Amino acid sequence: LEYRIMTVDGLNLRVGKLTNAKVAFLLVFVQFLFFASANTVSNNYFQKTWLGNLTWALSSASLVSLKRKGLTSGPRLEIVDGPNLVLNNKAVEVNVTWKGVQYSTPDDIVGVFSCHDEDCSESSLTERNPIQFKAVKGRKVMSFTILIRSDAPAYELVYMAGTRHYPELIAVTTVLIPNRLWEKPQHVRLSLVSSSTHRSSSNSAVMKMRVMWTETSLAPLVRPFGVPRTRLRWGTSPGEYTESSFPTAIYTYDKEQLCERTFHPAGASGFSPPGLQFEAIMNNLKPRTTYYYNVEGSDEEFVLTTPPKTTNSQPSKMIVMGDVGQSMFPVDGSLQHSFDNDEHGELQAPRVIKSITRLLQSDDVSLVNHIGDISYATGQTALWDNFMFEIEPAASQVGWMVGIGNHEMGWSMSDMPGSDSLGECGVPYAALFPFARTHPVTTKPADGIKVVKRFPMSKAQALKNEKLWHPFYSYKHGNVHVVMMSTEHDFSPGSVQYMWINKELANINRTETPWVLFLGHRPMYVSDKFEAPVTALLKEHVEPLLFKYSVDVAMWGHHHSYQRARCRVYQGKCNKEGTHQIVTGAGGFEHSPIGNDTEEIWAIKDNTSWGVSLLDFKNETHVNITFIEHKNDKIIDQFWVQKQAQTVDPPHQTVAYY
């Protein structure tokens, strides 16, 4: 029999099997402790103090013995205020203090750990990374805002000394989340359905939208009589849902699917259960129509306005940006394991998302394209929850289309080898955004109900079946055909992706969609201090295809800046039959250094602003492209692309025609 020692409010509890002879003694003892220490018991049902531990243990007949250290002796971590619901009931705020810590140092931290069950009976806290933390630095009280996660019914707040590599657990207290909160659907987001616009029998255009959301894996998938536990409902009036659909697929992953677990955190110290990703389809929607929708089990109503139908006469407006990420520091001052800003996360990301939300509400934008380096979770999988929470206000309004980047994919066996995903190797990305691929993964029935459970596969597993791993795809939006490549997968001549790009560009109906927008993560053209090998490969293999098929605009991320060529470009020079090249990777991560090159192709190179690019395809011949800074929606750059008049503007001119 395994025993686990946990210290809570000065008590050592040894968990195992309870014998009948000890029940009577423990009941008397608990009653005595209750009256002696009533002040240690919170009247808020979120908090799980020593009494909560004891009550739970007795009810499940699992407590063996109890050694009292003394209620006032030894280090203790105590909740002094809260937990209180905040952020529209999607997080709890809690204030903690510590007592009896004799040798506190500035390097001590208080960390927050998620638990997959209420008694937090997981591996040692010293073997896992906190999802957020703060350094003590002389403080006596700390406030945390903890996001409610679908597979985390409890959280442990831990005072830890030592170093990151050799941590010492000093004191623990636990926060319980009521079932009604963590069992609710969350992280609602939309995406387009490929070839979603078609003609009905009445010859009027109808379309589909995909809705995805996260739910817990800790509850049954079905209700009595085999009915799925949740469904999607929608209608054209608030609160009146005339249509509904059940989930068509469920996605998830576990730590065994993650890569290089012996030396990367994603499948080890950084792993947190992701819950289940549900997918349902809204059918028979009319273009440019407002719909109200709800995921059953949630008390939230979301609003979407459908995109324009696919035709050359329909203008469309969309956002493109890369390299966004997330950060809890602007919310409560918490740090996290991250590459940038000294473990503060992507500090500008929340502001960028708020700017996007404002543009959606005021500027008739009907699509967002996020071209790689999505969350920067980089092996700390709970940070994907942070990102999904962050984008929900925007992603629940319009389609949020994504492309894969090096921080989602990079590992030693990827086509572009590296360690930038820290073991994720594309698996969380594939589960959260399963539409972002050419071929869907294999499906199988789940529990005999009309719900399909699909599991994304890592590159190593996908090598057995190449069709399982093609994270490049295309879609139409109004008068635009969008092609999303993967710069993280082989695109050399003869490769699957190269042949797909060639065929996709060749088959575009330019009468139906006169504009072609080509997207990828790593840039083909960029002013950088270091010439990346991938840049040269893109110029060698992909640029001839863009030239051959007259692609209008190519946009990239990866370099954390905004850069725009002053002309159509081919083979490094202005060419009236070339492609407009733009880098829009200033979505939230720390800026990258600009190169000292003297190439005359550049109109603007900005690594001082964060923001997004707004593309307004006015008609068949004109598109207006604007780079909008995130703080006050200031226009940093604006120019026009005109299909007929092929002129070149002088370098550094802000507004120009092409």
XYZ file of C-alpha atoms in Angstrom:
658
model
C 0.000 0.000 0.000
C 1.352 3.432 -0.984
C 1.238 6.264 1.516
C 1.565 9.954 0.777
C 2.566 12.589 3.325
C 1.051 16.016 2.867
C 1.450 19.005 5.167
C -1.586 21.229 5.541
C -1.893 23.920 8.197
C 0.640 22.345 10.512
C -0.718 18.798 10.312
C 0.869 15.720 8.787
C -1.762 13.536 7.156
C -0.796 10.028 6.132
C -3.233 8.846 3.471
C -4.070 5.177 3.116
C -6.830 2.816 4.325
C -8.932 3.623 7.387
C -9.640 0.932 9.987
C -12.930 0.874 11.901
C -11.121 1.027 15.232
C -9.736 4.441 14.392
C -12.952 6.018 13.160
C -14.372 6.688 16.618
C -11.106 8.137 17.880
C -10.758 10.350 14.818
C -14.304 11.664 15.058
C -13.721 12.727 18.641
C -10.335 14.139 17.760
C -11.724 16.106 14.789
C -14.466 17.562 16.971
C -11.876 18.679 19.492
C -9.708 20.252 16.774
C -12.693 21.963 15.240
C -13.630 23.807 18.437
C -9.998 24.477 19.336
C -9.099 25.916 15.954
C -12.319 27.183 14.411
C -10.519 30.274 13.244
C -8.462 28.216 10.784
C -11.533 27.023 8.915
C -12.688 29.259 6.077
C -16.406 29.838 5.670
C -15.861 29.915 1.932
C -16.430 26.545 0.302
C -13.570 27.078 -2.169
C -10.900 26.575 0.463
C -9.780 23.114 1.462
C -8.087 23.485 4.859
C -7.006 20.744 7.195
C -10.622 20.234 8.251
C -11.654 19.884 4.615
C -8.915 17.304 4.112
C -10.042 15.414 7.170
C -13.728 15.558 6.266
C -12.976 14.298 2.760
C -10.770 11.535 4.109
C -13.394 10.330 6.575
C -16.149 10.360 3.977
C -14.077 8.196 1.646
C -12.686 5.963 4.404
C -9.097 6.642 3.446
C -7.407 8.219 6.456
C -5.038 5.987 8.406
C -3.297 8.044 11.028
C -2.697 11.592 12.121
C 0.345 13.079 13.831
C -0.221 16.515 15.262
C 2.765 18.841 14.989
C 0.967 21.683 16.721
C -1.399 24.132 15.106
C 0.939 27.065 15.604
C 4.291 25.368 15.106
C 6.082 24.891 11.797
C 5.723 26.814 8.530
C 2.173 27.433 7.325
C 0.588 28.941 4.235
C -2.795 30.493 4.972
C -5.556 32.034 2.900
C -6.403 35.448 4.344
C -8.965 36.569 1.758
C -11.032 34.720 -0.816
C -11.150 32.828 -2.936
C -13.538 35.144 -4.767
C -14.880 34.771 -8.281
C -13.481 37.300 -10.769
C -13.123 37.764 -14.535
C -16.750 36.905 -15.300
C -16.635 33.832 -13.059
C -13.734 32.370 -15.054
C -11.126 32.772 -12.325
C -10.767 32.946 -8.562
C -8.782 35.523 -6.659
C -7.082 34.470 -3.433
C -4.743 36.232 -0.983
C -2.250 34.132 0.956
C 0.246 34.732 3.726
C 2.832 32.520 5.399
C 3.878 32.031 8.970
C 6.716 30.220 10.677
C 9.161 30.444 7.754
C 12.426 31.049 9.601
C 14.905 31.541 6.752
C 13.125 33.384 3.977
C 15.226 34.526 1.008
C 14.396 36.738 -2.006
C 14.577 33.613 -4.181
C 11.713 31.920 -2.338
C 8.502 31.727 -4.319
C 4.838 30.993 -3.851
C 3.677 28.867 -6.772
C 0.284 27.687 -8.011
C -0.043 24.031 -9.079
C -3.114 22.569 -10.767
C -4.537 19.264 -9.514
C -6.296 16.661 -11.633
C -8.379 15.539 -8.646
C -9.648 17.162 -5.474
C -7.109 15.585 -3.154
C -4.177 16.556 -5.408
C -2.851 13.007 -5.306
C -0.427 13.496 -8.159
C 3.345 13.296 -8.396
C 5.538 15.282 -6.072
C 5.188 19.039 -6.340
C 8.948 19.289 -6.640
C 8.717 17.265 -9.862
C 6.266 19.632 -11.542
C 6.403 23.259 -12.604
C 3.952 25.802 -11.193
C 1.525 27.272 -13.701
C 2.219 30.702 -12.194
C 4.348 32.004 -9.346
C 5.662 35.074 -7.549
C 8.931 35.751 -5.772
C 8.624 36.514 -2.056
C 11.114 39.442 -2.018
C 10.208 40.597 1.465
C 6.437 40.488 0.986
C 4.118 38.955 3.561
C 0.910 38.719 1.523
C 0.386 37.721 -2.107
C -2.665 37.887 -4.329
C -3.213 35.386 -7.144
C -5.821 35.317 -9.880
C -6.149 31.645 -10.839
C -7.927 30.725 -14.057
C -10.515 27.967 -13.738
C -9.421 25.028 -15.887
C -11.649 22.221 -17.071
C -9.429 19.435 -15.752
C -8.376 21.138 -12.519
C -10.928 20.789 -9.696
C -8.339 22.016 -7.197
C -5.144 24.032 -6.932
C -2.297 23.856 -4.472
C -0.555 27.043 -3.417
C 2.947 26.203 -2.315
C 5.674 28.125 -0.509
C 8.958 26.865 -1.967
C 12.555 27.616 -1.057
C 15.803 26.593 -2.692
C 16.349 26.916 -6.428
C 14.397 25.914 -9.501
C 16.522 22.797 -9.952
C 16.578 21.922 -6.241
C 13.296 23.187 -4.770
C 12.289 22.624 -1.166
C 8.612 22.477 -0.274
C 7.953 24.516 2.888
C 4.148 24.836 3.221
C 0.993 24.070 1.225
C -2.643 25.102 1.183
C -5.295 23.944 -1.257
C -8.132 25.719 -3.071
C -11.130 23.714 -4.258
C -13.142 24.794 -7.294
C -16.854 23.881 -7.215
C -17.966 21.398 -9.852
C -20.393 23.848 -11.387
C -17.434 26.029 -12.428
C -14.817 23.627 -13.776
C -17.386 21.411 -15.501
C -18.687 24.351 -17.570
C -17.719 24.655 -21.247
C -14.991 27.234 -21.812
C -12.521 28.522 -24.414
C -15.161 28.936 -27.118
C -13.681 29.709 -30.538
C -14.787 29.721 -34.164
C -13.198 28.675 -37.433
C -14.248 28.460 -41.046
C -15.269 25.144 -42.535
C -13.362 24.385 -45.740
C -15.565 24.851 -48.771
C -18.264 25.930 -46.342
C -20.124 28.138 -48.797
C -22.312 26.267 -51.234
C -25.514 26.699 -53.166
C -28.752 25.395 -51.727
C -31.679 24.185 -53.811
C -33.168 27.671 -53.655
C -29.927 29.029 -55.236
C -29.155 31.207 -52.207
C -25.716 30.984 -50.617
C -25.538 29.147 -47.291
C -22.500 28.374 -45.162
C -21.172 26.554 -42.101
C -19.096 27.612 -39.116
C -17.142 25.361 -36.780
C -17.474 25.966 -33.044
C -14.956 24.454 -30.627
C -14.802 24.570 -26.861
C -13.082 22.872 -23.925
C -14.765 20.625 -21.356
C -13.555 18.399 -18.565
C -12.465 14.823 -19.103
C -13.475 14.033 -15.518
C -17.198 13.619 -16.257
C -19.030 11.073 -18.455
C -19.373 11.889 -22.142
C -23.021 10.877 -22.188
C -26.114 11.405 -20.110
C -28.676 8.683 -19.403
C -30.026 6.940 -22.504
C -26.858 7.653 -24.474
C -27.501 11.353 -25.104
C -24.290 13.415 -25.463
C -23.759 15.599 -22.434
C -23.585 18.848 -24.380
C -24.751 20.461 -27.612
C -24.483 23.678 -29.563
C -27.550 25.910 -29.953
C -28.070 29.023 -32.091
C -30.594 31.432 -33.537
C -30.970 34.928 -34.966
C -32.408 36.492 -31.801
C -30.823 36.768 -28.331
C -31.766 33.812 -26.122
C -33.909 32.187 -28.815
C -32.148 29.121 -30.192
C -34.052 27.554 -33.051
C -31.253 25.263 -34.264
C -28.903 22.862 -32.519
C -26.242 20.254 -33.233
C -24.356 17.670 -31.220
C -20.549 17.462 -31.242
C -19.114 15.680 -34.233
C -15.638 15.171 -32.792
C -13.667 15.335 -29.564
C -9.912 15.877 -29.403
C -7.397 15.474 -26.621
C -3.852 14.309 -25.922
C -1.814 12.886 -23.071
C 1.795 13.172 -21.993
C 2.795 9.954 -23.754
C 2.107 11.633 -27.110
C 4.545 14.447 -26.395
C 8.145 14.280 -27.490
C 11.536 13.871 -25.833
C 10.059 13.608 -22.353
C 13.373 12.768 -20.717
C 14.786 16.250 -21.267
C 11.883 18.529 -22.292
C 9.076 19.624 -19.940
C 5.968 19.227 -22.151
C 5.478 15.554 -21.318
C 7.019 15.742 -17.853
C 7.290 18.634 -15.384
C 5.326 21.017 -17.599
C 2.377 18.760 -18.392
C -1.157 19.614 -17.266
C -4.192 17.616 -18.482
C -5.791 19.565 -21.361
C -9.391 18.456 -20.993
C -11.464 17.569 -24.060
C -11.786 19.755 -27.127
C -15.323 19.520 -28.522
C -16.213 20.361 -32.107
C -19.688 21.066 -33.496
C -20.878 22.549 -36.777
C -23.396 25.341 -37.287
C -25.202 24.560 -40.541
C -27.362 26.497 -43.001
C -26.080 29.933 -42.035
C -26.646 32.977 -44.204
C -23.685 35.186 -45.148
C -23.178 38.469 -43.289
C -25.859 37.611 -40.741
C -25.699 37.964 -36.964
C -26.323 34.806 -34.922
C -26.539 34.239 -31.179
C -25.248 30.938 -29.872
C -24.696 29.024 -26.680
C -22.903 25.863 -25.632
C -25.264 23.892 -23.422
C -24.004 23.853 -19.850
C -22.705 27.394 -20.069
C -24.632 30.495 -19.036
C -22.862 32.620 -21.663
C -24.327 33.724 -24.959
C -21.925 34.482 -27.798
C -22.517 36.547 -30.911
C -21.075 35.995 -34.370
C -21.582 37.667 -37.707
C -21.000 35.257 -40.547
C -18.417 36.085 -43.224
C -19.265 37.186 -46.757
C -20.054 34.565 -49.349
C -17.337 33.540 -51.794
C -17.598 35.758 -54.848
C -15.557 38.452 -56.544
C -18.190 41.061 -55.770
C -18.024 40.573 -51.987
C -15.465 42.752 -50.167
C -13.847 41.217 -47.112
C -11.813 42.476 -44.197
C -9.441 40.377 -42.107
C -6.603 40.589 -39.581
C -3.195 38.930 -39.940
C -0.599 38.726 -37.159
C 1.967 36.354 -35.720
C 3.882 35.620 -32.530
C 1.314 36.610 -29.908
C 1.497 34.492 -26.727
C -0.024 35.224 -23.329
C 0.823 36.578 -19.898
C -0.816 36.659 -16.474
C 1.477 39.456 -15.305
C -0.912 42.247 -16.420
C -3.704 40.459 -14.526
C -2.130 39.784 -11.119
C 1.629 40.206 -11.413
C 2.333 36.470 -11.717
C 5.396 35.130 -13.476
C 5.571 31.969 -15.583
C 8.131 29.778 -17.292
C 8.735 31.674 -20.543
C 11.463 32.602 -22.990
C 10.968 36.352 -22.907
C 10.636 39.333 -20.587
C 12.449 37.633 -17.709
C 9.654 35.075 -17.136
C 6.866 37.647 -17.396
C 5.458 36.018 -20.538
C 4.404 37.992 -23.590
C 3.513 41.209 -21.822
C 1.995 42.955 -24.832
C -0.172 40.012 -25.929
C -3.258 40.862 -23.819
C -3.237 44.401 -25.208
C -2.950 43.103 -28.771
C -5.951 40.800 -28.232
C -7.962 43.684 -26.786
C -7.065 45.746 -29.846
C -8.313 42.924 -32.081
C -11.564 42.776 -30.111
C -12.062 46.518 -30.603
C -11.464 46.171 -34.350
C -14.023 43.359 -34.550
C -16.633 45.507 -32.856
C -16.028 48.682 -34.823
C -14.537 47.808 -38.192
C -16.566 45.005 -39.799
C -13.664 42.550 -39.553
C -14.832 38.986 -40.181
C -11.673 36.843 -39.872
C -8.404 36.570 -37.913
C -5.310 34.784 -39.250
C -2.727 33.891 -36.581
C 0.372 32.763 -38.484
C 2.401 30.770 -35.990
C 3.944 30.982 -32.533
C 0.481 30.900 -31.063
C 0.647 30.701 -27.250
C 4.357 30.348 -26.434
C 3.388 27.671 -23.929
C 6.650 25.968 -24.962
C 6.335 22.885 -22.815
C 4.143 24.345 -20.054
C 0.849 23.019 -21.379
C -1.333 24.857 -18.828
C -0.308 28.081 -20.565
C -2.410 26.988 -23.548
C -5.392 27.488 -21.208
C -4.150 31.015 -20.516
C -4.018 31.732 -24.230
C -7.438 30.249 -24.992
C -8.948 32.302 -22.165
C -7.204 35.388 -23.543
C -8.512 35.073 -27.113
C -12.071 33.912 -26.335
C -13.630 37.426 -26.487
C -12.357 37.743 -30.068
C -12.253 34.119 -31.246
C -15.900 33.571 -30.262
C -16.965 36.354 -32.682
C -15.139 35.454 -35.914
C -13.134 32.595 -37.354
C -9.682 32.325 -35.737
C -7.532 30.580 -38.346
C -4.017 29.477 -37.434
C -0.751 28.322 -38.944
C 1.927 26.330 -37.178
C 5.198 27.904 -36.013
C 8.512 26.750 -34.630
C 7.366 27.162 -31.013
C 4.505 24.727 -31.664
C 6.482 22.207 -33.703
C 10.242 22.386 -33.267
C 11.945 19.286 -31.922
C 14.921 17.135 -32.907
C 13.026 15.050 -35.494
C 11.005 17.816 -37.129
C 11.792 18.831 -40.701
C 13.240 22.055 -39.302
C 15.064 20.513 -36.319
C 15.310 22.382 -33.034
C 13.963 22.437 -29.515
C 11.709 25.503 -29.699
C 8.530 23.664 -28.661
C 10.275 22.096 -25.640
C 8.641 18.747 -26.347
C 5.220 19.804 -27.639
C 6.097 18.752 -31.229
C 2.785 20.078 -32.550
C 0.504 17.873 -30.452
C -1.317 20.498 -28.304
C -1.627 22.710 -31.399
C -3.238 19.865 -33.356
C -5.735 19.121 -30.573
C -6.782 22.746 -30.112
C -6.910 23.605 -33.824
C -7.664 20.308 -35.605
C -9.017 22.047 -38.706
C -5.574 23.479 -39.564
C -4.482 20.605 -41.786
C -5.153 19.152 -45.195
C -6.040 15.633 -44.044
C -7.985 14.936 -40.823
C -6.704 12.283 -38.486
C -8.324 8.875 -38.322
C -11.700 8.808 -36.595
C -13.387 6.144 -34.536
C -16.717 5.929 -32.665
C -16.676 6.659 -28.957
C -18.874 4.667 -26.601
C -21.352 3.864 -29.354
C -22.756 7.396 -29.541
C -22.720 9.922 -32.333
C -19.606 11.570 -31.026
C -16.301 10.999 -32.746
C -13.145 10.979 -30.675
C -10.030 11.920 -32.586
C -6.544 12.121 -31.200
C -3.784 14.192 -32.760
C -0.548 12.373 -33.338
C 3.042 13.474 -32.931
C 5.467 13.456 -35.856
C 7.029 10.205 -34.692
C 3.648 8.470 -34.695
C 2.578 10.136 -37.911
C 5.588 8.787 -39.776
C 3.635 5.528 -39.950
C 0.903 7.279 -41.905
C 2.024 10.459 -43.621
C -1.519 11.633 -44.284
C -2.049 12.181 -40.576
C 0.295 15.147 -40.403
C -0.239 17.822 -43.034
C -0.660 21.151 -41.176
C -1.119 23.229 -44.330
C -4.475 24.099 -45.852
C -6.491 26.761 -47.679
C -9.866 28.444 -47.511
C -11.930 31.123 -49.211
C -13.231 34.280 -47.605
C -15.277 36.673 -49.697
C -13.135 37.714 -52.671
C -9.924 36.208 -51.228
C -8.353 32.756 -51.483
C -6.045 32.182 -48.504
C -3.232 29.616 -48.669
C -1.611 28.694 -45.328
C 1.683 26.803 -45.656
C 3.803 25.253 -42.911
C 7.360 26.532 -42.818
C 8.048 23.806 -40.216
C 7.493 20.963 -42.679
C 9.320 19.951 -45.824
C 8.485 22.221 -48.770
C 11.287 21.196 -51.132
C 10.379 20.083 -54.681
C 8.883 16.600 -54.607
C 7.646 16.893 -51.027
C 3.968 16.486 -50.177
C 3.663 20.141 -49.234
C 5.409 21.435 -52.346
C 3.111 19.426 -54.598
C 0.101 20.600 -52.597
C 1.093 24.288 -52.873
C 1.670 23.934 -56.612
C -1.688 22.255 -57.170
C -3.568 24.604 -54.842
C -2.259 27.764 -56.531
C -2.823 26.311 -59.992
C -6.474 25.524 -59.286
C -7.568 28.866 -57.815
C -10.477 30.389 -59.697
C -9.340 34.009 -60.034
C -12.723 35.005 -61.407
C -14.369 33.873 -58.173
C -11.551 34.967 -55.821
C -9.390 37.553 -57.613
C -7.087 37.993 -54.591
C -4.606 35.383 -53.357
C -3.119 35.808 -49.868
C -0.218 33.481 -49.024
C 0.617 32.953 -45.332
C 3.384 31.201 -43.401
C 5.364 31.572 -40.209
C 9.063 31.960 -41.017
C 9.576 34.801 -43.504
C 10.728 34.619 -47.095
C 11.995 38.204 -46.942
C 13.098 39.925 -43.748
C 15.641 42.457 -42.567
C 17.440 40.608 -39.804
C 20.920 40.504 -38.310
C 21.130 36.815 -39.143
C 20.190 35.213 -42.450
C 18.076 32.219 -41.473
C 18.507 29.064 -43.586
C 14.748 28.725 -43.958
C 14.569 32.166 -45.596
C 16.932 31.034 -48.332
C 15.003 27.800 -48.816
C 11.701 29.658 -49.151
C 13.200 31.913 -51.804
C 14.615 28.924 -53.648
C 11.617 26.585 -53.543
C 8.425 28.549 -52.859
C 9.004 31.991 -54.388
C 8.999 30.642 -57.974
C 5.511 29.231 -57.329
C 4.282 32.585 -56.012
C 5.672 34.266 -59.133
C 4.302 31.633 -61.509
C 0.756 31.914 -60.161
C 0.752 35.705 -59.573
C 0.204 35.603 -55.809
C -0.713 39.122 -54.692
C 0.423 39.325 -51.053
C 2.601 37.105 -48.844
C 2.668 37.678 -45.084
C 4.907 36.099 -42.467
C 5.745 36.202 -38.767
C 8.639 34.748 -36.730
C 10.691 37.959 -36.743
C 9.132 40.086 -34.024
C 8.731 43.266 -36.008
C 6.652 44.863 -38.731
C 8.348 45.137 -42.116
C 6.980 45.934 -45.564
C 8.616 45.934 -48.956
C 7.985 49.080 -51.005
C 7.193 47.146 -54.167
C 6.270 43.775 -55.541
C 9.345 41.589 -55.120
C 10.911 38.705 -56.996
C 14.437 37.383 -56.511
C 15.311 40.196 -54.137
C 14.410 43.042 -56.477
C 11.362 45.098 -57.335
C 9.376 43.366 -60.056
C 5.931 44.457 -61.162
C 4.899 40.793 -61.537
C 6.216 39.783 -58.140
C 4.526 39.481 -54.739
C 4.086 42.042 -51.966
C 6.173 40.840 -48.992
C 5.178 41.769 -45.416
C 6.441 40.610 -42.011
C 3.810 41.060 -39.288
C 5.327 39.264 -36.294
C 4.859 41.975 -33.670
C 1.903 40.309 -31.962
C 3.231 40.253 -28.398
C 6.679 38.671 -28.022
C 9.766 40.784 -27.323
C 10.997 42.609 -30.411
C 13.720 41.227 -32.665
C 16.708 43.273 -33.817
C 16.493 44.813 -37.281
C 19.298 44.116 -39.733
C 21.736 46.677 -41.100
C 21.117 45.719 -44.709
C 20.929 48.390 -47.341
C 18.398 46.667 -49.592
C 16.232 49.174 -51.377
C 13.149 46.956 -51.280
C 12.076 48.051 -47.787
C 9.566 50.825 -47.208
C 9.353 50.401 -43.431
C 11.121 48.348 -40.758
C 9.604 48.820 -37.291
C 10.623 46.929 -34.143
C 9.268 49.461 -31.673
C 5.533 48.803 -32.045
C 3.262 45.863 -31.318
C 0.105 45.345 -33.292
C -1.718 43.630 -36.165
C -2.154 44.045 -39.903
C -5.644 44.853 -41.167
C -6.403 43.891 -44.776
C -9.419 45.485 -46.433
C -10.113 43.869 -49.810
C -12.360 46.598 -51.203
C -13.134 45.053 -54.568
C -11.518 43.099 -57.408
C -8.733 45.621 -57.934
C -7.898 47.351 -54.648
C -6.875 46.273 -51.161
C -5.878 48.591 -48.325
C -3.346 47.195 -45.821
C -2.774 48.870 -42.458
C -0.509 48.095 -39.533
C -2.308 49.156 -36.338
C -0.457 49.710 -33.059
C -2.101 48.048 -30.074
C -2.127 50.751 -27.387
C -4.479 53.269 -28.969
C -5.122 51.737 -32.402
C -2.723 54.207 -33.991
C -1.936 53.636 -37.672
C 1.791 52.968 -38.057
C 1.735 52.118 -41.763
C -0.904 52.192 -44.487
C -0.729 51.485 -48.197
C -2.786 50.326 -51.149
C -2.280 47.415 -53.494
C -3.784 48.048 -56.914
C -3.882 45.208 -59.399
C -3.626 47.246 -62.586
C -1.252 50.131 -61.867
C 2.152 48.654 -61.027
C 4.151 51.587 -59.670
C 6.962 51.761 -57.134
C 6.963 54.254 -54.271
C 10.127 55.734 -52.763
C 11.553 54.015 -49.652
C 9.950 54.969 -46.296
C 6.847 56.516 -47.837
C 3.904 55.628 -45.605
C 0.960 55.618 -48.033
C 1.507 54.238 -51.505
C -0.135 52.544 -54.462
C 1.242 49.381 -56.028
